[in-house]
PDB file of C-alpha atoms and ligand atoms in Angstrom:
ATOM      1  CA  MET A 244     -51.985 176.588 105.413  1.00  0.00           C
ATOM      2  CA  ARG A 245     -50.665 174.388 108.182  1.00  0.00           C
ATOM      3  CA  PRO A 246     -53.346 173.005 110.574  1.00  0.00           C
ATOM      4  CA  PHE A 247     -53.578 174.590 114.009  1.00  0.00           C
ATOM      5  CA  CYS A 248     -55.068 173.998 117.461  1.00  0.00           C
ATOM      6  CA  GLU A 249     -58.688 175.071 117.307  1.00  0.00           C
ATOM      7  CA  ARG A 250     -58.413 176.670 120.784  1.00  0.00           C
ATOM      8  CA  CYS A 251     -55.216 178.448 120.980  1.00  0.00           C
ATOM      9  CA  ALA A 252     -54.115 178.357 117.340  1.00  0.00           C
ATOM     10  CA  GLU A 253     -50.813 176.720 117.983  1.00  0.00           C
ATOM     11  CA  PRO A 254     -49.646 175.621 114.503  1.00  0.00           C
ATOM     12  CA  PHE A 255     -49.043 171.906 114.061  1.00  0.00           C
ATOM     13  CA  SER A 256     -46.181 171.013 111.892  1.00  0.00           C
ATOM     14  CA  ARG A 257     -47.550 167.884 110.172  1.00  0.00           C
ATOM     15  CA  SER A 258     -51.097 167.341 108.909  1.00  0.00           C
ATOM     16  CA  ALA A 259     -53.583 166.497 111.485  1.00  0.00           C
ATOM     17  CA  PRO A 260     -56.913 164.881 110.747  1.00  0.00           C
ATOM     18  CA  GLY A 261     -59.667 167.257 110.962  1.00  0.00           C
ATOM     19  CA  GLU A 262     -60.208 169.359 114.064  1.00  0.00           C
ATOM     20  CA  PHE A 263     -57.846 168.919 117.046  1.00  0.00           C
ATOM     21  CA  LEU A 264     -56.542 170.367 120.177  1.00  0.00           C
ATOM     22  CA  CYS A 265     -52.746 170.803 121.017  1.00  0.00           C
ATOM     23  CA  ALA A 266     -51.171 169.239 124.118  1.00  0.00           C
ATOM     24  CA  ASN A 267     -51.368 172.571 125.954  1.00  0.00           C
ATOM     25  CA  CYS A 268     -55.205 172.657 125.611  1.00  0.00           C
ATOM     26  CA  LEU A 269     -56.205 169.091 125.590  1.00  0.00           C
ATOM     27  CA  ASP A 270     -56.405 168.441 129.282  1.00  0.00           C
ATOM     28  CA  ARG A 271     -57.673 171.919 130.402  1.00  0.00           C
ATOM     29  CA  HIS A 272     -60.934 173.475 130.974  1.00  0.00           C
ATOM     30  CA  TRP A 273     -61.084 176.703 129.120  1.00  0.00           C
ATOM     31  CA  SER A 274     -63.336 179.653 129.767  1.00  0.00           C
ATOM     32  CA  LEU A 275     -62.022 181.356 126.578  1.00  0.00           C
ATOM     33  CA  GLY A 276     -63.642 180.420 123.373  1.00  0.00           C
ATOM     34  CA  ARG A 277     -60.600 181.144 121.117  1.00  0.00           C
ATOM     35  CA  LEU A 278     -57.201 182.426 121.540  1.00  0.00           C
ATOM     36  CA  ARG A 279     -55.454 183.914 118.407  1.00  0.00           C
ATOM     37  CA  ALA A 280     -52.185 185.771 117.841  1.00  0.00           C
ATOM     38  CA  SER A 281     -51.135 187.716 114.749  1.00  0.00           C
ATOM     39  CA  TYR A 282     -47.464 186.507 114.753  1.00  0.00           C
ATOM     40  CA  ARG A 283     -44.801 184.453 116.527  1.00  0.00           C
ATOM     41  CA  ALA A 284     -42.913 186.340 119.275  1.00  0.00           C
ATOM     42  CA  VAL A 285     -39.553 186.115 117.404  1.00  0.00           C
ATOM     43  CA  GLY A 286     -37.279 188.579 115.612  1.00  0.00           C
ATOM     44  CA  VAL A 287     -38.610 192.002 114.973  1.00  0.00           C
ATOM     45  CA  VAL A 288     -41.957 191.402 116.530  1.00  0.00           C
ATOM     46  CA  ARG A 289     -40.427 190.089 119.848  1.00  0.00           C
ATOM     47  CA  GLU A 290     -37.902 193.096 119.812  1.00  0.00           C
ATOM     48  CA  THR A 291     -40.677 195.724 119.289  1.00  0.00           C
ATOM     49  CA  ILE A 292     -42.897 194.447 122.012  1.00  0.00           C
ATOM     50  CA  LEU A 293     -39.809 194.366 124.449  1.00  0.00           C
ATOM     51  CA  ARG A 294     -38.967 197.970 123.472  1.00  0.00           C
ATOM     52  CA  PHE A 295     -42.553 199.117 124.152  1.00  0.00           C
ATOM     53  CA  LYS A 296     -43.060 197.265 127.289  1.00  0.00           C
ATOM     54  CA  TYR A 297     -39.744 197.409 129.131  1.00  0.00           C
ATOM     55  CA  GLY A 298     -37.992 200.215 127.129  1.00  0.00           C
ATOM     56  CA  ARG A 299     -41.115 202.292 127.404  1.00  0.00           C
ATOM     57  CA  GLU A 300     -40.747 203.412 123.675  1.00  0.00           C
ATOM     58  CA  TYR A 301     -44.035 204.689 123.198  1.00  0.00           C
ATOM     59  CA  ALA A 302     -43.375 205.551 119.573  1.00  0.00           C
ATOM     60  CA  VAL A 303     -43.468 201.858 118.331  1.00  0.00           C
ATOM     61  CA  ARG A 304     -47.126 201.605 119.380  1.00  0.00           C
ATOM     62  CA  PRO A 305     -48.484 202.085 115.758  1.00  0.00           C
ATOM     63  CA  TRP A 306     -46.320 199.115 114.619  1.00  0.00           C
ATOM     64  CA  LEU A 307     -47.887 196.859 117.323  1.00  0.00           C
ATOM     65  CA  GLY A 308     -51.223 198.285 116.470  1.00  0.00           C
ATOM     66  CA  ARG A 309     -50.993 197.411 112.748  1.00  0.00           C
ATOM     67  CA  TRP A 310     -49.820 193.888 113.656  1.00  0.00           C
ATOM     68  CA  MET A 311     -52.634 193.501 116.049  1.00  0.00           C
ATOM     69  CA  ARG A 312     -54.962 194.578 113.326  1.00  0.00           C
ATOM     70  CA  ASP A 313     -53.521 191.903 110.937  1.00  0.00           C
ATOM     71  CA  GLY A 314     -54.610 189.275 113.275  1.00  0.00           C
ATOM     72  CA  PHE A 315     -57.917 190.861 113.886  1.00  0.00           C
ATOM     73  CA  ARG A 316     -58.608 190.905 110.104  1.00  0.00           C
ATOM     74  CA  GLN A 317     -57.403 187.321 109.826  1.00  0.00           C
ATOM     75  CA  HIS A 318     -59.479 185.762 112.730  1.00  0.00           C
ATOM     76  CA  TYR A 319     -62.290 188.081 114.164  1.00  0.00           C
ATOM     77  CA  ALA A 320     -63.336 190.833 111.497  1.00  0.00           C
ATOM     78  CA  GLY A 321     -66.346 188.788 110.284  1.00  0.00           C
ATOM     79  CA  GLU A 322     -68.036 188.941 113.780  1.00  0.00           C
ATOM     80  CA  SER A 323     -69.522 191.687 115.838  1.00  0.00           C
ATOM     81  CA  TRP A 324     -67.837 192.683 118.979  1.00  0.00           C
ATOM     82  CA  ASP A 325     -69.254 194.887 121.799  1.00  0.00           C
ATOM     83  CA  ALA A 326     -65.981 195.806 123.180  1.00  0.00           C
ATOM     84  CA  LEU A 327     -62.219 195.279 123.249  1.00  0.00           C
ATOM     85  CA  ILE A 328     -61.089 194.334 126.786  1.00  0.00           C
ATOM     86  CA  PRO A 329     -57.323 194.908 127.582  1.00  0.00           C
ATOM     87  CA  VAL A 330     -55.747 192.372 129.900  1.00  0.00           C
ATOM     88  CA  PRO A 331     -55.175 194.542 133.005  1.00  0.00           C
ATOM     89  CA  LEU A 332     -51.902 195.387 134.784  1.00  0.00           C
ATOM     90  CA  HIS A 333     -51.826 195.815 138.471  1.00  0.00           C
ATOM     91  CA  ALA A 334     -51.844 199.415 139.495  1.00  0.00           C
ATOM     92  CA  GLU A 335     -48.338 199.266 140.921  1.00  0.00           C
ATOM     93  CA  ARG A 336     -46.785 197.862 137.846  1.00  0.00           C
ATOM     94  CA  ARG A 337     -48.789 200.263 135.636  1.00  0.00           C
ATOM     95  CA  LYS A 338     -47.381 203.119 137.703  1.00  0.00           C
ATOM     96  CA  ILE A 339     -43.905 202.001 137.150  1.00  0.00           C
ATOM     97  CA  ARG A 340     -44.314 201.349 133.376  1.00  0.00           C
ATOM     98  CA  GLY A 341     -46.374 204.429 132.861  1.00  0.00           C
ATOM     99  CA  PHE A 342     -48.975 202.729 130.774  1.00  0.00           C
ATOM    100  CA  ASN A 343     -50.721 199.247 130.279  1.00  0.00           C
ATOM    101  CA  GLN A 344     -49.226 198.068 126.977  1.00  0.00           C
ATOM    102  CA  SER A 345     -52.258 195.958 126.289  1.00  0.00           C
ATOM    103  CA  ALA A 346     -54.700 198.776 126.742  1.00  0.00           C
ATOM    104  CA  GLU A 347     -52.638 201.146 124.462  1.00  0.00           C
ATOM    105  CA  ILE A 348     -52.493 198.524 121.644  1.00  0.00           C
ATOM    106  CA  ALA A 349     -56.293 197.761 122.076  1.00  0.00           C
ATOM    107  CA  ARG A 350     -56.865 201.619 121.838  1.00  0.00           C
ATOM    108  CA  TRP A 351     -55.014 201.840 118.702  1.00  0.00           C
ATOM    109  CA  LEU A 352     -56.820 198.806 117.236  1.00  0.00           C
ATOM    110  CA  GLY A 353     -60.276 200.040 118.527  1.00  0.00           C
ATOM    111  CA  ALA A 354     -59.852 203.448 116.738  1.00  0.00           C
ATOM    112  CA  GLN A 355     -59.114 201.577 113.473  1.00  0.00           C
ATOM    113  CA  VAL A 356     -61.877 199.030 113.635  1.00  0.00           C
ATOM    114  CA  LYS A 357     -64.459 201.164 115.435  1.00  0.00           C
ATOM    115  CA  ILE A 358     -64.893 198.936 118.459  1.00  0.00           C
ATOM    116  CA  PRO A 359     -64.967 200.614 121.869  1.00  0.00           C
ATOM    117  CA  VAL A 360     -62.082 199.816 124.370  1.00  0.00           C
ATOM    118  CA  VAL A 361     -63.425 199.075 127.911  1.00  0.00           C
ATOM    119  CA  GLU A 362     -60.934 198.629 130.738  1.00  0.00           C
ATOM    120  CA  GLY A 363     -63.516 196.168 132.126  1.00  0.00           C
ATOM    121  CA  LEU A 364     -60.998 194.174 134.258  1.00  0.00           C
ATOM    122  CA  VAL A 365     -58.757 194.921 137.158  1.00  0.00           C
ATOM    123  CA  ARG A 366     -55.931 193.041 138.951  1.00  0.00           C
ATOM    124  CA  VAL A 367     -56.795 193.006 142.543  1.00  0.00           C
ATOM    125  CA  ARG A 368     -53.520 191.753 143.606  1.00  0.00           C
ATOM    126  CA  PRO A 369     -49.985 191.831 142.191  1.00  0.00           C
ATOM    127  CA  THR A 370     -48.973 188.582 140.417  1.00  0.00           C
ATOM    128  CA  LEU A 371     -45.454 187.285 139.598  1.00  0.00           C
ATOM    129  CA  SER A 372     -44.425 187.427 135.996  1.00  0.00           C
ATOM    130  CA  GLN A 373     -46.021 184.511 134.249  1.00  0.00           C
ATOM    131  CA  ALA A 374     -42.951 184.150 131.988  1.00  0.00           C
ATOM    132  CA  ARG A 375     -40.768 182.553 134.752  1.00  0.00           C
ATOM    133  CA  LEU A 376     -43.424 180.173 136.022  1.00  0.00           C
ATOM    134  CA  LYS A 377     -44.148 176.688 135.207  1.00  0.00           C
ATOM    135  CA  ARG A 378     -47.736 175.911 134.005  1.00  0.00           C
ATOM    136  CA  ALA A 379     -49.238 174.877 137.348  1.00  0.00           C
ATOM    137  CA  GLU A 380     -47.699 177.686 139.026  1.00  0.00           C
ATOM    138  CA  ARG A 381     -49.001 180.104 136.323  1.00  0.00           C
ATOM    139  CA  LEU A 382     -52.528 178.890 137.254  1.00  0.00           C
ATOM    140  CA  ARG A 383     -51.910 179.279 140.906  1.00  0.00           C
ATOM    141  CA  ASN A 384     -50.425 182.669 140.502  1.00  0.00           C
ATOM    142  CA  LEU A 385     -53.513 183.950 138.797  1.00  0.00           C
ATOM    143  CA  ARG A 386     -56.063 182.527 141.272  1.00  0.00           C
ATOM    144  CA  GLY A 387     -58.276 185.423 142.536  1.00  0.00           C
ATOM    145  CA  ALA A 388     -56.060 187.948 140.918  1.00  0.00           C
ATOM    146  CA  LEU A 389     -58.589 189.437 138.573  1.00  0.00           C
ATOM    147  CA  ASP A 390     -61.966 191.067 139.000  1.00  0.00           C
ATOM    148  CA  LEU A 391     -64.438 193.041 137.084  1.00  0.00           C
ATOM    149  CA  ALA A 392     -63.738 196.851 137.090  1.00  0.00           C
ATOM    150  CA  PRO A 393     -66.277 198.782 139.285  1.00  0.00           C
ATOM    151  CA  GLY A 394     -69.479 199.560 137.271  1.00  0.00           C
ATOM    152  CA  PHE A 395     -68.605 197.145 134.337  1.00  0.00           C
ATOM    153  CA  ASP A 396     -71.519 194.861 133.347  1.00  0.00           C
ATOM    154  CA  PRO A 397     -70.507 192.329 130.680  1.00  0.00           C
ATOM    155  CA  ARG A 398     -74.003 190.575 130.553  1.00  0.00           C
ATOM    156  CA  GLY A 399     -74.893 189.478 127.083  1.00  0.00           C
ATOM    157  CA  GLN A 400     -71.709 191.035 125.527  1.00  0.00           C
ATOM    158  CA  ARG A 401     -69.343 189.568 122.946  1.00  0.00           C
ATOM    159  CA  LEU A 402     -65.882 190.579 124.133  1.00  0.00           C
ATOM    160  CA  LEU A 403     -62.521 190.413 122.672  1.00  0.00           C
ATOM    161  CA  LEU A 404     -59.627 190.327 125.121  1.00  0.00           C
ATOM    162  CA  CYS A 405     -56.546 192.163 123.939  1.00  0.00           C
ATOM    163  CA  ASP A 406     -52.871 191.336 124.988  1.00  0.00           C
ATOM    164  CA  ASP A 407     -49.419 191.999 123.663  1.00  0.00           C
ATOM    165  CA  VAL A 408     -48.142 188.495 124.003  1.00  0.00           C
ATOM    166  CA  PHE A 409     -49.541 185.244 125.267  1.00  0.00           C
ATOM    167  CA  THR A 410     -47.589 182.067 126.118  1.00  0.00           C
ATOM    168  CA  THR A 411     -49.833 179.367 127.409  1.00  0.00           C
ATOM    169  CA  GLY A 412     -52.958 181.540 127.404  1.00  0.00           C
ATOM    170  CA  ALA A 413     -53.427 181.201 131.198  1.00  0.00           C
ATOM    171  CA  THR A 414     -53.709 184.942 131.954  1.00  0.00           C
ATOM    172  CA  ALA A 415     -56.224 185.432 128.954  1.00  0.00           C
ATOM    173  CA  ASP A 416     -58.194 182.511 130.226  1.00  0.00           C
ATOM    174  CA  ALA A 417     -58.369 183.854 133.741  1.00  0.00           C
ATOM    175  CA  CYS A 418     -59.671 187.058 132.399  1.00  0.00           C
ATOM    176  CA  ALA A 419     -62.326 185.231 130.319  1.00  0.00           C
ATOM    177  CA  LYS A 420     -63.424 183.254 133.321  1.00  0.00           C
ATOM    178  CA  VAL A 421     -64.321 186.465 135.429  1.00  0.00           C
ATOM    179  CA  LEU A 422     -66.107 187.785 132.209  1.00  0.00           C
ATOM    180  CA  GLN A 423     -68.078 184.482 131.681  1.00  0.00           C
ATOM    181  CA  LYS A 424     -69.050 184.223 135.307  1.00  0.00           C
ATOM    182  CA  ALA A 425     -70.493 187.797 135.128  1.00  0.00           C
ATOM    183  CA  GLY A 426     -72.678 186.746 132.031  1.00  0.00           C
ATOM    184  CA  ALA A 427     -70.650 187.590 128.986  1.00  0.00           C
ATOM    185  CA  ALA A 428     -72.099 185.922 125.885  1.00  0.00           C
ATOM    186  CA  GLU A 429     -68.723 185.245 124.274  1.00  0.00           C
ATOM    187  CA  VAL A 430     -65.142 185.727 125.184  1.00  0.00           C
ATOM    188  CA  ALA A 431     -62.354 185.319 122.727  1.00  0.00           C
ATOM    189  CA  ALA A 432     -58.758 186.709 122.808  1.00  0.00           C
ATOM    190  CA  LEU A 433     -56.199 188.309 120.514  1.00  0.00           C
ATOM    191  CA  ALA A 434     -52.536 189.029 120.977  1.00  0.00           C
ATOM    192  CA  VAL A 435     -49.914 190.628 118.830  1.00  0.00           C
ATOM    193  CA  ALA A 436     -47.800 187.523 119.273  1.00  0.00           C
ATOM    194  CA  ARG A 437     -47.607 184.015 120.636  1.00  0.00           C
ATOM    195  CA  GLY A 438     -44.569 183.442 122.879  1.00  0.00           C
TER     196      GLY A 438
HETATM  197 ZN1  LIG B 200     -53.862 174.686 121.873  1.00  0.00          ZN
END
């Protein structure tokens, strides 16, 4: 197996000596312990995610769930997790889409691996799509955009954030920051695919 970044699991094409961080992670402060994806967002994986998210083809959910489970088994199955936390959508976007794709995939996974899904985070203001932004803009775009859902107390919990895709991990990390600040014991993240 090729070596990969300890933080975000970005594969490295050449052998690297021992443990290392990739260029994306090196000069950043992370709240997130680890960030892992099951697959690369290419070919059929990418297409299926787009069909689910933008085409609103709800029937493809089990495929995404199974792919998510592959990553869970590979990276996180040996540990105990108190809850799966979907990366939240702003209420307006959720209304347009009809569902939060991350929550739907998390629910499929949660039922399989017997871990409760808790929608413990909310987007308190709409954000631009991260995909079109540069890295510094991504971080700025997320500032103050996320908060704990009313009544959710993550103190002492080991939480696994779930998303469909991540690119730089900025959104997942902003989520982790909120949870850490509120006292979570450990926050890691899993996505179906890495963009
Ligand atoms: Zn990295």
